[in-house]
Amino acid sequence: MASATGHWQEAEEAYSRIDASNLLIERGETARQEGRTKLARHWYLAAAASVYAAADREAARAAQPARGRAFAGLLADPLDPEAHSRAVPLLRIGRGLLALGYPGDAVPVLERAAFEMQANPPGTRERQSIAFSLAQALIRATPRGRPLPPDVSERVRTLIEQAREIDHTGAAHLQAGQTWELLGERSRAVSDLKTALRLDPRLPEAYLSLGAIFESDGLVSLARDLYGTGVEHLPADPALLTAWALASHRTRSPAEALPALLAAAASESREPYLFAALGDCYLDLGQPDRARAAYKEGLRRAPGARPLMERLTKLLRPAGQVP
């Protein structure tokens, strides 16, 4: 009732009396996928309050005298979620808050996850994700334009190194590379991302992250070839196809870029600039009807996209006829 009426402080207090974390996390993730950012944040914070309270109850039981602890154990449900590690649900909450753009909220949640995993460690990937996510939250929580305080910078570096040493996998080096990039350590980011792809060439995010660094350095042709390699390994990935197509459009002739643009347009991509580039390519090839169709298809997938609206308007004559 409290959450339905927007009384979130009361809702958090109510949810802290029971372990409803999985339900609340699911509600947060659903709201996030629907683009309801503020609602998702409230659900995640309520989930965190539920986890904290459950962990505190478990700690209180553990502190009971042996006889009382044994009696409590007789009454406990063996399937009670309070008997398990709190680190994983806290990781889900922290990453959700990070994805929403609330790093300040994510930091204490991930700090608690790091604390909880000391007593009851989750799996290798979860331990690494907690460390990398906490490092990224610490970086993002620093106001933009300000340098990280020395103690925070040192902690972030320690978290990256410790997490990477847990297990040398492609996924671990991918997260390390992304975190180094956030920290501004471009050379280390490139090194870890290249290692990630060497260990696992089927990591689309590694191609995209490394390619983005190349593009920001003006090495668009190098990024294009990297994306092309990624497409060879992952021919159905919409994000990779789109990145490859856009880089091809920027570095190749219209006739040479067209196959990549068409392949990306045939995927589930909703990127308006992809269809803007496809339409522009058709215009350069003297095919205005196909250009208009490309712009309209882009608007169907991304309604109201300004780049497409502007191009379609310019393509039409005052009388509404295509030249």
PDB file of C-alpha atoms in Angstrom, residues 4-199:
ATOM      1  CA  ALA A   4       1.439   2.090  -4.394  1.00  0.00           C
ATOM      2  CA  THR A   5       0.712   5.492  -2.891  1.00  0.00           C
ATOM      3  CA  GLY A   6       4.260   6.774  -3.283  1.00  0.00           C
ATOM      4  CA  HIS A   7       5.182   6.666   0.431  1.00  0.00           C
ATOM      5  CA  TRP A   8       8.556   5.056  -0.168  1.00  0.00           C
ATOM      6  CA  GLN A   9      10.101   5.643   3.263  1.00  0.00           C
ATOM      7  CA  GLU A  10       7.226   3.756   4.863  1.00  0.00           C
ATOM      8  CA  ALA A  11       7.489   1.102   2.149  1.00  0.00           C
ATOM      9  CA  GLU A  12      11.185   0.537   2.867  1.00  0.00           C
ATOM     10  CA  GLU A  13      10.427   0.163   6.569  1.00  0.00           C
ATOM     11  CA  ALA A  14       7.701  -2.384   5.844  1.00  0.00           C
ATOM     12  CA  TYR A  15       9.810  -4.392   3.400  1.00  0.00           C
ATOM     13  CA  SER A  16      12.704  -4.455   5.870  1.00  0.00           C
ATOM     14  CA  ARG A  17      10.601  -6.689   8.140  1.00  0.00           C
ATOM     15  CA  ILE A  18      10.621  -9.524   5.601  1.00  0.00           C
ATOM     16  CA  ASP A  19      13.100 -10.797   3.026  1.00  0.00           C
ATOM     17  CA  ALA A  20      11.301  -9.784  -0.155  1.00  0.00           C
ATOM     18  CA  SER A  21      14.484  -8.813  -1.966  1.00  0.00           C
ATOM     19  CA  ASN A  22      14.058 -11.047  -5.026  1.00  0.00           C
ATOM     20  CA  LEU A  23      10.538  -9.748  -5.670  1.00  0.00           C
ATOM     21  CA  LEU A  24      11.620  -6.136  -5.206  1.00  0.00           C
ATOM     22  CA  ILE A  25      14.661  -6.532  -7.448  1.00  0.00           C
ATOM     23  CA  GLU A  26      12.457  -8.013 -10.180  1.00  0.00           C
ATOM     24  CA  ARG A  27      10.120  -5.040  -9.883  1.00  0.00           C
ATOM     25  CA  GLY A  28      13.096  -2.695 -10.133  1.00  0.00           C
ATOM     26  CA  GLU A  29      14.440  -4.418 -13.211  1.00  0.00           C
ATOM     27  CA  THR A  30      11.025  -4.406 -14.879  1.00  0.00           C
ATOM     28  CA  ALA A  31      10.615  -0.680 -14.231  1.00  0.00           C
ATOM     29  CA  ARG A  32      14.136  -0.028 -15.547  1.00  0.00           C
ATOM     30  CA  GLN A  33      13.440  -1.933 -18.760  1.00  0.00           C
ATOM     31  CA  GLU A  34      10.266   0.122 -19.183  1.00  0.00           C
ATOM     32  CA  GLY A  35      12.245   3.348 -18.812  1.00  0.00           C
ATOM     33  CA  ARG A  36      10.580   4.291 -15.503  1.00  0.00           C
ATOM     34  CA  THR A  37      13.793   5.464 -13.882  1.00  0.00           C
ATOM     35  CA  LYS A  38      12.505   6.988 -10.647  1.00  0.00           C
ATOM     36  CA  LEU A  39      10.198   4.066  -9.922  1.00  0.00           C
ATOM     37  CA  ALA A  40      13.010   1.588 -10.585  1.00  0.00           C
ATOM     38  CA  ARG A  41      15.264   3.469  -8.181  1.00  0.00           C
ATOM     39  CA  HIS A  42      12.626   3.263  -5.420  1.00  0.00           C
ATOM     40  CA  TRP A  43      12.202  -0.482  -5.924  1.00  0.00           C
ATOM     41  CA  TYR A  44      15.958  -1.062  -5.829  1.00  0.00           C
ATOM     42  CA  LEU A  45      16.360   0.975  -2.634  1.00  0.00           C
ATOM     43  CA  ALA A  46      13.475  -0.910  -1.031  1.00  0.00           C
ATOM     44  CA  ALA A  47      15.169  -4.176  -2.042  1.00  0.00           C
ATOM     45  CA  ALA A  48      18.415  -2.983  -0.446  1.00  0.00           C
ATOM     46  CA  ALA A  49      16.598  -2.153   2.803  1.00  0.00           C
ATOM     47  CA  SER A  50      15.098  -5.651   2.793  1.00  0.00           C
ATOM     48  CA  VAL A  51      18.509  -7.280   2.272  1.00  0.00           C
ATOM     49  CA  TYR A  52      20.199  -5.175   4.961  1.00  0.00           C
ATOM     50  CA  ALA A  53      17.550  -6.056   7.524  1.00  0.00           C
ATOM     51  CA  ALA A  54      17.684  -9.763   6.672  1.00  0.00           C
ATOM     52  CA  ALA A  55      21.483  -9.768   7.014  1.00  0.00           C
ATOM     53  CA  ASP A  56      21.240  -7.969  10.348  1.00  0.00           C
ATOM     54  CA  ARG A  57      18.736 -10.530  11.646  1.00  0.00           C
ATOM     55  CA  GLU A  58      21.042 -13.317  10.578  1.00  0.00           C
ATOM     56  CA  ALA A  59      23.965 -11.644  12.350  1.00  0.00           C
ATOM     57  CA  ALA A  60      21.858 -11.261  15.486  1.00  0.00           C
ATOM     58  CA  ARG A  61      20.994 -14.969  15.450  1.00  0.00           C
ATOM     59  CA  ALA A  62      24.655 -15.848  15.038  1.00  0.00           C
ATOM     60  CA  ALA A  63      25.481 -13.743  18.111  1.00  0.00           C
ATOM     61  CA  GLN A  64      23.009 -15.645  20.316  1.00  0.00           C
ATOM     62  CA  PRO A  65      24.347 -18.015  22.996  1.00  0.00           C
ATOM     63  CA  ALA A  66      24.897 -21.543  21.720  1.00  0.00           C
ATOM     64  CA  ARG A  67      21.720 -22.942  23.330  1.00  0.00           C
ATOM     65  CA  GLY A  68      19.522 -20.191  21.954  1.00  0.00           C
ATOM     66  CA  ARG A  69      21.168 -20.511  18.575  1.00  0.00           C
ATOM     67  CA  ALA A  70      20.431 -24.234  18.478  1.00  0.00           C
ATOM     68  CA  PHE A  71      16.787 -23.636  19.389  1.00  0.00           C
ATOM     69  CA  ALA A  72      16.489 -20.963  16.692  1.00  0.00           C
ATOM     70  CA  GLY A  73      18.028 -23.396  14.242  1.00  0.00           C
ATOM     71  CA  LEU A  74      15.314 -25.966  15.005  1.00  0.00           C
ATOM     72  CA  LEU A  75      12.680 -23.418  14.085  1.00  0.00           C
ATOM     73  CA  ALA A  76      14.446 -22.144  10.973  1.00  0.00           C
ATOM     74  CA  ASP A  77      13.293 -23.090   7.520  1.00  0.00           C
ATOM     75  CA  PRO A  78      16.188 -24.868   5.725  1.00  0.00           C
ATOM     76  CA  LEU A  79      15.109 -23.108   2.532  1.00  0.00           C
ATOM     77  CA  ASP A  80      15.040 -19.684   4.209  1.00  0.00           C
ATOM     78  CA  PRO A  81      16.846 -17.239   1.867  1.00  0.00           C
ATOM     79  CA  GLU A  82      18.345 -15.553   4.930  1.00  0.00           C
ATOM     80  CA  ALA A  83      20.616 -18.592   5.239  1.00  0.00           C
ATOM     81  CA  HIS A  84      22.401 -17.676   2.022  1.00  0.00           C
ATOM     82  CA  SER A  85      24.855 -15.013   1.002  1.00  0.00           C
ATOM     83  CA  ARG A  86      23.501 -11.495   0.581  1.00  0.00           C
ATOM     84  CA  ALA A  87      26.258 -10.517  -1.836  1.00  0.00           C
ATOM     85  CA  VAL A  88      24.518 -11.592  -5.055  1.00  0.00           C
ATOM     86  CA  PRO A  89      21.208  -9.722  -4.567  1.00  0.00           C
ATOM     87  CA  LEU A  90      23.174  -6.675  -3.433  1.00  0.00           C
ATOM     88  CA  LEU A  91      25.261  -6.928  -6.609  1.00  0.00           C
ATOM     89  CA  ARG A  92      22.075  -6.987  -8.704  1.00  0.00           C
ATOM     90  CA  ILE A  93      20.753  -3.941  -6.884  1.00  0.00           C
ATOM     91  CA  GLY A  94      24.029  -2.038  -7.185  1.00  0.00           C
ATOM     92  CA  ARG A  95      24.378  -2.758 -10.894  1.00  0.00           C
ATOM     93  CA  GLY A  96      20.760  -1.761 -11.437  1.00  0.00           C
ATOM     94  CA  LEU A  97      21.318   1.583  -9.724  1.00  0.00           C
ATOM     95  CA  LEU A  98      24.470   2.103 -11.784  1.00  0.00           C
ATOM     96  CA  ALA A  99      22.569   1.387 -15.004  1.00  0.00           C
ATOM     97  CA  LEU A 100      19.936   3.937 -13.953  1.00  0.00           C
ATOM     98  CA  GLY A 101      22.601   6.597 -13.429  1.00  0.00           C
ATOM     99  CA  TYR A 102      22.600   6.684  -9.618  1.00  0.00           C
ATOM    100  CA  PRO A 103      26.205   5.842  -8.713  1.00  0.00           C
ATOM    101  CA  GLY A 104      25.897   7.618  -5.349  1.00  0.00           C
ATOM    102  CA  ASP A 105      23.127   5.192  -4.381  1.00  0.00           C
ATOM    103  CA  ALA A 106      25.050   2.238  -5.794  1.00  0.00           C
ATOM    104  CA  VAL A 107      28.233   2.804  -3.761  1.00  0.00           C
ATOM    105  CA  PRO A 108      26.883   1.872  -0.278  1.00  0.00           C
ATOM    106  CA  VAL A 109      24.990  -1.100  -1.732  1.00  0.00           C
ATOM    107  CA  LEU A 110      28.114  -2.455  -3.423  1.00  0.00           C
ATOM    108  CA  GLU A 111      30.218  -1.693  -0.344  1.00  0.00           C
ATOM    109  CA  ARG A 112      27.824  -3.870   1.635  1.00  0.00           C
ATOM    110  CA  ALA A 113      28.043  -6.551  -1.058  1.00  0.00           C
ATOM    111  CA  ALA A 114      31.833  -6.524  -0.732  1.00  0.00           C
ATOM    112  CA  PHE A 115      31.486  -6.871   3.047  1.00  0.00           C
ATOM    113  CA  GLU A 116      28.936  -9.700   2.814  1.00  0.00           C
ATOM    114  CA  MET A 117      31.042 -11.712   0.369  1.00  0.00           C
ATOM    115  CA  GLN A 118      33.877 -11.909   2.883  1.00  0.00           C
ATOM    116  CA  ALA A 119      31.762 -14.058   5.192  1.00  0.00           C
ATOM    117  CA  ASN A 120      29.955 -16.059   2.533  1.00  0.00           C
ATOM    118  CA  PRO A 121      31.749 -15.763  -0.820  1.00  0.00           C
ATOM    119  CA  PRO A 122      29.627 -16.212  -3.963  1.00  0.00           C
ATOM    120  CA  GLY A 123      31.034 -17.589  -7.199  1.00  0.00           C
ATOM    121  CA  THR A 124      34.116 -16.300  -8.975  1.00  0.00           C
ATOM    122  CA  ARG A 125      32.249 -14.194 -11.537  1.00  0.00           C
ATOM    123  CA  GLU A 126      30.077 -12.597  -8.866  1.00  0.00           C
ATOM    124  CA  ARG A 127      33.115 -11.694  -6.738  1.00  0.00           C
ATOM    125  CA  GLN A 128      34.764 -10.096  -9.745  1.00  0.00           C
ATOM    126  CA  SER A 129      31.596  -8.234 -10.696  1.00  0.00           C
ATOM    127  CA  ILE A 130      31.216  -6.838  -7.185  1.00  0.00           C
ATOM    128  CA  ALA A 131      34.750  -5.452  -7.252  1.00  0.00           C
ATOM    129  CA  PHE A 132      34.496  -4.028 -10.777  1.00  0.00           C
ATOM    130  CA  SER A 133      31.021  -2.584 -10.167  1.00  0.00           C
ATOM    131  CA  LEU A 134      32.149  -0.936  -6.931  1.00  0.00           C
ATOM    132  CA  ALA A 135      35.172   0.540  -8.709  1.00  0.00           C
ATOM    133  CA  GLN A 136      32.963   1.937 -11.479  1.00  0.00           C
ATOM    134  CA  ALA A 137      30.466   3.323  -8.960  1.00  0.00           C
ATOM    135  CA  LEU A 138      33.237   5.090  -7.049  1.00  0.00           C
ATOM    136  CA  ILE A 139      34.473   6.689 -10.271  1.00  0.00           C
ATOM    137  CA  ARG A 140      31.018   7.759 -11.449  1.00  0.00           C
ATOM    138  CA  ALA A 141      30.014   9.090  -8.033  1.00  0.00           C
ATOM    139  CA  THR A 142      32.757  11.709  -8.295  1.00  0.00           C
ATOM    140  CA  PRO A 143      31.289  14.956  -9.728  1.00  0.00           C
ATOM    141  CA  ARG A 144      32.045  15.338 -13.413  1.00  0.00           C
ATOM    142  CA  GLY A 145      35.056  17.487 -14.130  1.00  0.00           C
ATOM    143  CA  ARG A 146      36.655  16.877 -10.747  1.00  0.00           C
ATOM    144  CA  PRO A 147      39.625  14.571 -10.273  1.00  0.00           C
ATOM    145  CA  LEU A 148      39.173  11.523  -8.082  1.00  0.00           C
ATOM    146  CA  PRO A 149      40.486  12.048  -4.552  1.00  0.00           C
ATOM    147  CA  PRO A 150      43.831  10.226  -4.190  1.00  0.00           C
ATOM    148  CA  ASP A 151      42.439   7.698  -1.721  1.00  0.00           C
ATOM    149  CA  VAL A 152      39.501   6.876  -4.025  1.00  0.00           C
ATOM    150  CA  SER A 153      41.792   6.579  -7.042  1.00  0.00           C
ATOM    151  CA  GLU A 154      44.071   4.208  -5.159  1.00  0.00           C
ATOM    152  CA  ARG A 155      41.156   2.098  -4.005  1.00  0.00           C
ATOM    153  CA  VAL A 156      39.756   1.863  -7.520  1.00  0.00           C
ATOM    154  CA  ARG A 157      43.103   0.670  -8.848  1.00  0.00           C
ATOM    155  CA  THR A 158      43.346  -1.904  -6.074  1.00  0.00           C
ATOM    156  CA  LEU A 159      39.838  -3.183  -6.800  1.00  0.00           C
ATOM    157  CA  ILE A 160      40.648  -3.577 -10.494  1.00  0.00           C
ATOM    158  CA  GLU A 161      43.866  -5.463  -9.851  1.00  0.00           C
ATOM    159  CA  GLN A 162      42.349  -7.702  -7.181  1.00  0.00           C
ATOM    160  CA  ALA A 163      39.318  -8.564  -9.287  1.00  0.00           C
ATOM    161  CA  ARG A 164      41.375  -9.319 -12.361  1.00  0.00           C
ATOM    162  CA  GLU A 165      43.615 -11.674 -10.389  1.00  0.00           C
ATOM    163  CA  ILE A 166      40.696 -13.775  -9.150  1.00  0.00           C
ATOM    164  CA  ASP A 167      40.415 -15.441 -12.551  1.00  0.00           C
ATOM    165  CA  HIS A 168      41.899 -14.512 -15.940  1.00  0.00           C
ATOM    166  CA  THR A 169      38.911 -14.785 -18.252  1.00  0.00           C
ATOM    167  CA  GLY A 170      37.766 -12.729 -21.209  1.00  0.00           C
ATOM    168  CA  ALA A 171      34.845 -11.370 -19.175  1.00  0.00           C
ATOM    169  CA  ALA A 172      37.182 -10.290 -16.365  1.00  0.00           C
ATOM    170  CA  HIS A 173      39.532  -8.445 -18.708  1.00  0.00           C
ATOM    171  CA  LEU A 174      36.528  -6.841 -20.423  1.00  0.00           C
ATOM    172  CA  GLN A 175      35.327  -5.390 -17.119  1.00  0.00           C
ATOM    173  CA  ALA A 176      38.868  -4.354 -16.235  1.00  0.00           C
ATOM    174  CA  GLY A 177      39.237  -2.564 -19.569  1.00  0.00           C
ATOM    175  CA  GLN A 178      35.923  -0.751 -19.166  1.00  0.00           C
ATOM    176  CA  THR A 179      36.878   0.344 -15.653  1.00  0.00           C
ATOM    177  CA  TRP A 180      40.330   1.563 -16.725  1.00  0.00           C
ATOM    178  CA  GLU A 181      38.616   3.571 -19.474  1.00  0.00           C
ATOM    179  CA  LEU A 182      36.322   5.213 -16.909  1.00  0.00           C
ATOM    180  CA  LEU A 183      39.384   6.023 -14.839  1.00  0.00           C
ATOM    181  CA  GLY A 184      41.043   7.668 -17.851  1.00  0.00           C
ATOM    182  CA  GLU A 185      43.768   5.013 -18.193  1.00  0.00           C
ATOM    183  CA  ARG A 186      43.401   4.529 -21.957  1.00  0.00           C
ATOM    184  CA  SER A 187      46.517   2.434 -22.568  1.00  0.00           C
ATOM    185  CA  ARG A 188      45.594   0.002 -19.787  1.00  0.00           C
ATOM    186  CA  ALA A 189      42.031  -0.128 -21.087  1.00  0.00           C
ATOM    187  CA  VAL A 190      43.230  -1.026 -24.591  1.00  0.00           C
ATOM    188  CA  SER A 191      45.560  -3.690 -23.229  1.00  0.00           C
ATOM    189  CA  ASP A 192      42.855  -5.398 -21.168  1.00  0.00           C
ATOM    190  CA  LEU A 193      40.261  -5.198 -23.947  1.00  0.00           C
ATOM    191  CA  LYS A 194      42.675  -6.771 -26.419  1.00  0.00           C
ATOM    192  CA  THR A 195      43.385  -9.516 -23.890  1.00  0.00           C
ATOM    193  CA  ALA A 196      39.645 -10.050 -23.428  1.00  0.00           C
ATOM    194  CA  LEU A 197      39.205 -10.625 -27.167  1.00  0.00           C
ATOM    195  CA  ARG A 198      42.222 -12.914 -27.340  1.00  0.00           C
ATOM    196  CA  LEU A 199      40.747 -15.055 -24.545  1.00  0.00           C
TER     197      LEU A 199
END
